Tab-separated table of C-alpha atoms in Angstrom:
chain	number	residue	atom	x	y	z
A	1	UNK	CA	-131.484	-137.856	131.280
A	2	UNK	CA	-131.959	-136.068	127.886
A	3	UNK	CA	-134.359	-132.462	127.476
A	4	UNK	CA	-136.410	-133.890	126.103
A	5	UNK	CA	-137.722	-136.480	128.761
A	6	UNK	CA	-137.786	-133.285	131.009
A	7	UNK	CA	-140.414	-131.499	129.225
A	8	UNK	CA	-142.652	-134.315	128.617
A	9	UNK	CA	-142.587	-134.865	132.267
A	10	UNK	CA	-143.459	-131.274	132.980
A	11	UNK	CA	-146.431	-131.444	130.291
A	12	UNK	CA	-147.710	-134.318	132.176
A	13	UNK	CA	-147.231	-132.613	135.451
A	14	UNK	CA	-148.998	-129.552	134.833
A	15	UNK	CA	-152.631	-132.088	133.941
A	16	UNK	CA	-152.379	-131.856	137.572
A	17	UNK	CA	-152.706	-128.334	138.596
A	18	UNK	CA	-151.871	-129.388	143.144
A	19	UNK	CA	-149.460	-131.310	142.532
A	20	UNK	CA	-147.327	-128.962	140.075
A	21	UNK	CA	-147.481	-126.231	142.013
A	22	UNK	CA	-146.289	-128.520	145.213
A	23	UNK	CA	-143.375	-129.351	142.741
A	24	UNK	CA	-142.328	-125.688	141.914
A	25	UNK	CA	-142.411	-124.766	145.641
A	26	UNK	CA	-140.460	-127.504	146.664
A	27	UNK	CA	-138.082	-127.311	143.490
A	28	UNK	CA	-137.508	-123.698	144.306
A	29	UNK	CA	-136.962	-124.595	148.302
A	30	UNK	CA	-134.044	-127.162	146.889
A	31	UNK	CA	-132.762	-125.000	144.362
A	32	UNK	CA	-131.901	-122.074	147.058
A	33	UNK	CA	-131.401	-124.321	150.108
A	34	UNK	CA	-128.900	-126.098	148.103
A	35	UNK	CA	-127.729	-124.166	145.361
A	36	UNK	CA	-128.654	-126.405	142.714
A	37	UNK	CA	-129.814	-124.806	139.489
A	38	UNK	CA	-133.333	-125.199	138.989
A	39	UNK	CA	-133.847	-126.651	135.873
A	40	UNK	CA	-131.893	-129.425	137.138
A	41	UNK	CA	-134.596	-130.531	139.387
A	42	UNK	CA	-136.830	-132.922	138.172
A	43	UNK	CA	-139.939	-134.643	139.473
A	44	UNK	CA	-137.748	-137.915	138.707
A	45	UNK	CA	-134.763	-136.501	140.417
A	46	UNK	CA	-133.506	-138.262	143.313
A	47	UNK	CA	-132.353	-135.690	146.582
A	48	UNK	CA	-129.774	-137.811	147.032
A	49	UNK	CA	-128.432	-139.629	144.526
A	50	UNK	CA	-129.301	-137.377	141.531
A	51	UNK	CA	-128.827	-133.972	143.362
A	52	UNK	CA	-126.092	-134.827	145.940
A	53	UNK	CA	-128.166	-133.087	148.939
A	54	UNK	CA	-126.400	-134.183	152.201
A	55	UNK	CA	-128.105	-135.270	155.556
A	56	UNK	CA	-127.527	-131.297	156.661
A	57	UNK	CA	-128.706	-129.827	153.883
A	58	UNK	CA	-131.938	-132.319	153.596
A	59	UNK	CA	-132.719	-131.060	157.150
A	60	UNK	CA	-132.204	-127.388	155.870
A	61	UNK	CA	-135.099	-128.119	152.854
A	62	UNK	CA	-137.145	-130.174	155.764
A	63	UNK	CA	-137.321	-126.798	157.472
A	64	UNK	CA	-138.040	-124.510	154.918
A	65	UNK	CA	-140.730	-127.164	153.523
A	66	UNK	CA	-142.462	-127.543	157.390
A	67	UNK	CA	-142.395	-123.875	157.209
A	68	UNK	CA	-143.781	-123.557	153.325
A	69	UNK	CA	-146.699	-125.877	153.427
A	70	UNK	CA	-147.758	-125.638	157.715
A	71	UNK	CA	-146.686	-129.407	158.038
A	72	UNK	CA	-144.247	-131.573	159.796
A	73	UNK	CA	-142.626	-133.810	157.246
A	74	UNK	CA	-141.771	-137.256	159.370
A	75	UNK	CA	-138.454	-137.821	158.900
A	76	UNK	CA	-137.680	-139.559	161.982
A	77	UNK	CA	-140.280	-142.247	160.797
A	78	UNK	CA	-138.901	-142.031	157.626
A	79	UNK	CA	-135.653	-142.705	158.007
A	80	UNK	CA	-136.425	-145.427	160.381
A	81	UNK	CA	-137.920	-147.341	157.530
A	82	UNK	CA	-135.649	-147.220	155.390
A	83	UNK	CA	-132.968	-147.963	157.596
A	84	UNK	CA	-135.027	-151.361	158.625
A	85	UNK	CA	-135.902	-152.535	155.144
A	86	UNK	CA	-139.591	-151.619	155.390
A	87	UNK	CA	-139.554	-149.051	152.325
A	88	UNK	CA	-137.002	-148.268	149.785
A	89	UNK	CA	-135.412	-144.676	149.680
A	90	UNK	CA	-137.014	-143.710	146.570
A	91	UNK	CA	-140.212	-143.807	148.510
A	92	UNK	CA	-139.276	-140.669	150.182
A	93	UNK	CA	-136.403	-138.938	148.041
A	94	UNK	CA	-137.736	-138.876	144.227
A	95	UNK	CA	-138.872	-136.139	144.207
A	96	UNK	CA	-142.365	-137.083	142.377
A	97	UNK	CA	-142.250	-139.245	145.550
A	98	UNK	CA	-142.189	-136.695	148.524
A	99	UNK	CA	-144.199	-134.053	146.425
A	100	UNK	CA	-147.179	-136.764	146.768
A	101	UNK	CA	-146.195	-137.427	150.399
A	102	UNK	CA	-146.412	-133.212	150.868
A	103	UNK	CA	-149.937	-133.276	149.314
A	104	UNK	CA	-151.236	-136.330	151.512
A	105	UNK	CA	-149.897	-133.926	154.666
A	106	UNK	CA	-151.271	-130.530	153.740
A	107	UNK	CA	-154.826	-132.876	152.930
A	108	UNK	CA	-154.837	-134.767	156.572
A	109	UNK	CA	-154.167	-131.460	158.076
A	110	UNK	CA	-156.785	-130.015	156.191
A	111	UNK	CA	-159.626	-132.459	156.778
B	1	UNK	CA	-119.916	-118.010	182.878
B	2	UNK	CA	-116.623	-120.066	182.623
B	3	UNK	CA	-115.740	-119.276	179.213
B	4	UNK	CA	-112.932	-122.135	178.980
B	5	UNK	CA	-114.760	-124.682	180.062
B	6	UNK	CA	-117.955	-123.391	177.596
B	7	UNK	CA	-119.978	-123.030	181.201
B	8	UNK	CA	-121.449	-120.046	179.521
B	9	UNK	CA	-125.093	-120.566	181.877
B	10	UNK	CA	-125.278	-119.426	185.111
B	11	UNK	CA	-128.608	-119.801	186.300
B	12	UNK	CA	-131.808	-120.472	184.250
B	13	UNK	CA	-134.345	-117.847	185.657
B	14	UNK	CA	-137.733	-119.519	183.989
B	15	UNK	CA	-138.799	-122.382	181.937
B	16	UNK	CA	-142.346	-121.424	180.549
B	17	UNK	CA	-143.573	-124.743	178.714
B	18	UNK	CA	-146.900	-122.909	177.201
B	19	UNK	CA	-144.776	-120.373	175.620
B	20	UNK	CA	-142.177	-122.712	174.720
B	21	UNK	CA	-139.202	-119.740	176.015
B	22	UNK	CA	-136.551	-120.083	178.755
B	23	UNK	CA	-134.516	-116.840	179.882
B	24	UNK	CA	-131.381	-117.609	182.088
B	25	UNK	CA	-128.858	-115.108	183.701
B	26	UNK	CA	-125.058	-115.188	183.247
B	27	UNK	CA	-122.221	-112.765	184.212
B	28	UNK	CA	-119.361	-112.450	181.695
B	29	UNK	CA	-115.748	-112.999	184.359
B	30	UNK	CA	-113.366	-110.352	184.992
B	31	UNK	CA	-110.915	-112.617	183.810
B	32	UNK	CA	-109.976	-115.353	181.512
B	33	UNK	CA	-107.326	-116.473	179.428
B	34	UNK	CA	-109.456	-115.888	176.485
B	35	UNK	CA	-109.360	-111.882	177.159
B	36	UNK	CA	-105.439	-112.046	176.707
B	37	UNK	CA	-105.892	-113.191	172.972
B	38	UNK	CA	-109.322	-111.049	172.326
B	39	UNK	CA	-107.737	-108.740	172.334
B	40	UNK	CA	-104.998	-107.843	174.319
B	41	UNK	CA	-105.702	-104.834	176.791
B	42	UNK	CA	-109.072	-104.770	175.128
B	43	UNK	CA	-111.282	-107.928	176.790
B	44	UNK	CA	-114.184	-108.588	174.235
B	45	UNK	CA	-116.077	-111.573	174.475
B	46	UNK	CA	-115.796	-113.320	171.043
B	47	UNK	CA	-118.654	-113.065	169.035
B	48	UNK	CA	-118.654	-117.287	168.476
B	49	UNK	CA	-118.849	-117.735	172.600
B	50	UNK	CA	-121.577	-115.406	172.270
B	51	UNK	CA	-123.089	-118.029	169.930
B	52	UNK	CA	-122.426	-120.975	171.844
B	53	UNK	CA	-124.413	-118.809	174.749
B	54	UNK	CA	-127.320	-118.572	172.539
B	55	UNK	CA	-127.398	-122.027	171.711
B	56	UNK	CA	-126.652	-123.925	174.971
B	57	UNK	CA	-129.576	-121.502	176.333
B	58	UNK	CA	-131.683	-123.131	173.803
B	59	UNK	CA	-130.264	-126.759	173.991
B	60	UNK	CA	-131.380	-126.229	177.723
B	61	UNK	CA	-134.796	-125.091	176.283
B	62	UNK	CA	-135.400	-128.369	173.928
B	63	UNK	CA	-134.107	-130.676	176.977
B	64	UNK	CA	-136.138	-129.110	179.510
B	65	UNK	CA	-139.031	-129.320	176.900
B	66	UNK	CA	-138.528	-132.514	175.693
B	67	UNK	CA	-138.030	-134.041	179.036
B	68	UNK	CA	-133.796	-135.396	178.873
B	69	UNK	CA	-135.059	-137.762	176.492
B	70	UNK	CA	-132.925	-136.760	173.769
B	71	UNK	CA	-129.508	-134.676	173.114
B	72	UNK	CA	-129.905	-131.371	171.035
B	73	UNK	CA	-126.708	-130.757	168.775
B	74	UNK	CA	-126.146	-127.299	166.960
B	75	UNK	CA	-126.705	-127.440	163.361
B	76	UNK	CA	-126.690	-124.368	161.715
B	77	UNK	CA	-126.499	-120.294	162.756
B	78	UNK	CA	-128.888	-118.124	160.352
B	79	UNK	CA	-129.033	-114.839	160.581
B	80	UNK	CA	-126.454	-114.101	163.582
B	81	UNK	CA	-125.975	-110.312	164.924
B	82	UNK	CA	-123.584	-109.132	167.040
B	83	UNK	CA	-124.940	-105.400	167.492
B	84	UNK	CA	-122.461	-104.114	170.710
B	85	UNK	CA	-119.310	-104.881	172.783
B	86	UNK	CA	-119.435	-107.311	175.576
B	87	UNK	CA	-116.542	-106.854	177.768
B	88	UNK	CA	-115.683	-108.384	181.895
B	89	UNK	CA	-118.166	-108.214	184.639
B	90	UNK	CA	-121.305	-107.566	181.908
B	91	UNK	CA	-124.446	-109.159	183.137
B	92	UNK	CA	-126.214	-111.180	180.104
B	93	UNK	CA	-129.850	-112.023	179.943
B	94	UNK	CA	-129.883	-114.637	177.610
B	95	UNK	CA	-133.856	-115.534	176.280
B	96	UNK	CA	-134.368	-118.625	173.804
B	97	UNK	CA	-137.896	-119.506	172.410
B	98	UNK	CA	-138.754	-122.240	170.610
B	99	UNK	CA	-139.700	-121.485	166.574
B	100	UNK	CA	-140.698	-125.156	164.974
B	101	UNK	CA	-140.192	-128.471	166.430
B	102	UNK	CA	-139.428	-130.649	163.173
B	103	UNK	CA	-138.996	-134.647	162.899
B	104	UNK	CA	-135.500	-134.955	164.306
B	105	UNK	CA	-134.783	-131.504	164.505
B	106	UNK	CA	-135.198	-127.934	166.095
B	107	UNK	CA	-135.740	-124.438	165.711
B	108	UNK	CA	-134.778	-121.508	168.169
B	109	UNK	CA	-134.665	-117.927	168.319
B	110	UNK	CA	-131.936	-116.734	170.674
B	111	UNK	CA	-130.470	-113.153	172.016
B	112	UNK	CA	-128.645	-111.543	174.575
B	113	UNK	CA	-129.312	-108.722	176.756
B	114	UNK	CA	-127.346	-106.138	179.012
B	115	UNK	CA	-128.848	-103.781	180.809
B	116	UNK	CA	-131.909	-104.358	179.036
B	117	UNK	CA	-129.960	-103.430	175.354
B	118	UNK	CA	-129.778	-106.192	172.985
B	119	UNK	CA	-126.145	-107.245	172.620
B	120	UNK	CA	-126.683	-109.941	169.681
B	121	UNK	CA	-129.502	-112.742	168.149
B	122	UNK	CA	-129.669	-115.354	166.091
B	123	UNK	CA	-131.770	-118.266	164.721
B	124	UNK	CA	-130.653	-121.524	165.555
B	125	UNK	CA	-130.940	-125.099	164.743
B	126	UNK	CA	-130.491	-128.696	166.547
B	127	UNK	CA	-130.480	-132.235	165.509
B	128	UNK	CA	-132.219	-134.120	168.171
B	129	UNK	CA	-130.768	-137.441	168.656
B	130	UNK	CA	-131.092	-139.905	171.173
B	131	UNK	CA	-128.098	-139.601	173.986
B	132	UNK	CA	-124.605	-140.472	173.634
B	133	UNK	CA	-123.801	-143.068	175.915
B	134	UNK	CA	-123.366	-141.056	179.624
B	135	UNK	CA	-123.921	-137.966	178.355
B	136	UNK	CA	-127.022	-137.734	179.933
B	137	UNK	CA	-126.360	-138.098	183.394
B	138	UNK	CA	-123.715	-134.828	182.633
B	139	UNK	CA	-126.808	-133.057	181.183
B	140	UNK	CA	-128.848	-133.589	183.710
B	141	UNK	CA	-126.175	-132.749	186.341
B	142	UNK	CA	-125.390	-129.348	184.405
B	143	UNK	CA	-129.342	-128.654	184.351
B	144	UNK	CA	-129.582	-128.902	188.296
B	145	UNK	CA	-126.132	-126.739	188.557
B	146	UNK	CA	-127.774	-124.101	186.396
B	147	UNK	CA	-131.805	-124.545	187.858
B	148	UNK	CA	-133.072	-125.708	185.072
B	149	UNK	CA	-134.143	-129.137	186.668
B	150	UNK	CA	-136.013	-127.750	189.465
B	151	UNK	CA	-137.469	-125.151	187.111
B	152	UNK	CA	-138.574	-128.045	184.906
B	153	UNK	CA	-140.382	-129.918	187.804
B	154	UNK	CA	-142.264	-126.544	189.309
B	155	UNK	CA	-143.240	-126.030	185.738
């Protein structure tokens, strides 16, 4: 994954003002939770396989994410999907992925 | 409290289910073997079986809550305090209330009182998982030892 891929991502990002800002909050959540610098989080970043975030420490960012945006991320059903097939990980742990997923949860609550 | 076999609840005082809280009562033994390591001729209570007070009075909390459907396990201790001495015979109030019940996981804040002076607190967090095989016929038979199942069902 070169710079420059990085910042064109970011420009494209920032056309959508929710969603960036989603992104930074949750990028800074991971980068403290986990101690992962933050310009090494990506939208495209995987938790797991691109940031090495265990099972404990994805809990720890669930938390502080609940907490951050009023919501209750659904990790139980989450999990349970991916464990039977129904949706591949990258549904829920690129990062792109889970900041849309954070939006659609802050909107139902919302409305 | 029988500090070797981590019994460290002796009676759960109230369950209140609106406020999400439980507060149980537990008095610290004269003696134990654990007093002739910590420290010798100076009986302290360790600060980590003050910890596992906090959290089984909590774990008690998110099974009496939750109904025995599923096993709380400790997963993390933020922000722990130990602010006095706890030595034999001390009579601990030990209050847990819910924070944030998560997908899979939950949030307590705990502390410990004698004599109406906080003796420590700390924030605490379970993974709720569905029971070990057997283990919950030994939860449920430690909740009626301790009240907490007769506490649940007046509730």
């Amino acid at each position: 994954m070169g710079p420059g891929g990085g910042i064109v991502r970011n420009q494209s990002l920032q056309e959508s003002g929710v969603m960036s800002s989603t992104f930074e909050t949750v990028a800074g959540i991971i980068s403290e939770t986990a101690d992962i610098p933050r310009e090494q989080i990506t939208p495209e970043s995987h938790a797991i396989e691109d940031l090495g975030i265990d099972s404990l420490a994805f809990l720890d960012i669930a938390f502080a994410i609940d907490k951050a945006f009023g919501i209750k991320l659904p990790l139980e059903q989450w999990t349970q999907e991916v464990n039977e097939g129904k949706a591949p990980a990258e549904e829920y742990f690129v990062l792109k992925n889970l900041v849309a997923r954070i939006d659609a949860l802050v909107a139902s609550k919302q409305a | 409290m029988r500090l070797e076999y981590f019994e460290m609840i002796d009676r759960v005082v109230s369950l209140d289910r609106d406020a999400k809280r439980i507060e149980a009562t537990s008095t610290v033994p004269q003696e134990s073997p654990v007093f002739e390591g910590h420290f010798p001729g100076h009986p302290l209570v360790p600060g980590v079986l003050l910890t596992e007070t906090m959290a089984q009075a909590s774990g008690y909390l998110v099974l009496g809550l939750m109904g025995f459907t599923h096993m709380p396990f400790l997963m993390a201790v933020d922000k722990a305090r130990f602010r006095t001495f706890v030595g034999p015979g001390a009579v601990l109030t030990v209050q847990a209330q819910l924070e944030h019940e998560g997908s899979g996981y939950a949030v307590t804040k705990a502390k410990i009182l004698a004599e109406g002076k906080p003796i420590c607190d700390a924030e605490l967090r379970f993974r709720i998982m569905p029971f070990p095989e057997g283990m919950d016929g030994q939860m449920r038979a430690q909740a009626k030892r301790i009240g907490l199942i007769r506490e649940a069902a007046d509730a």
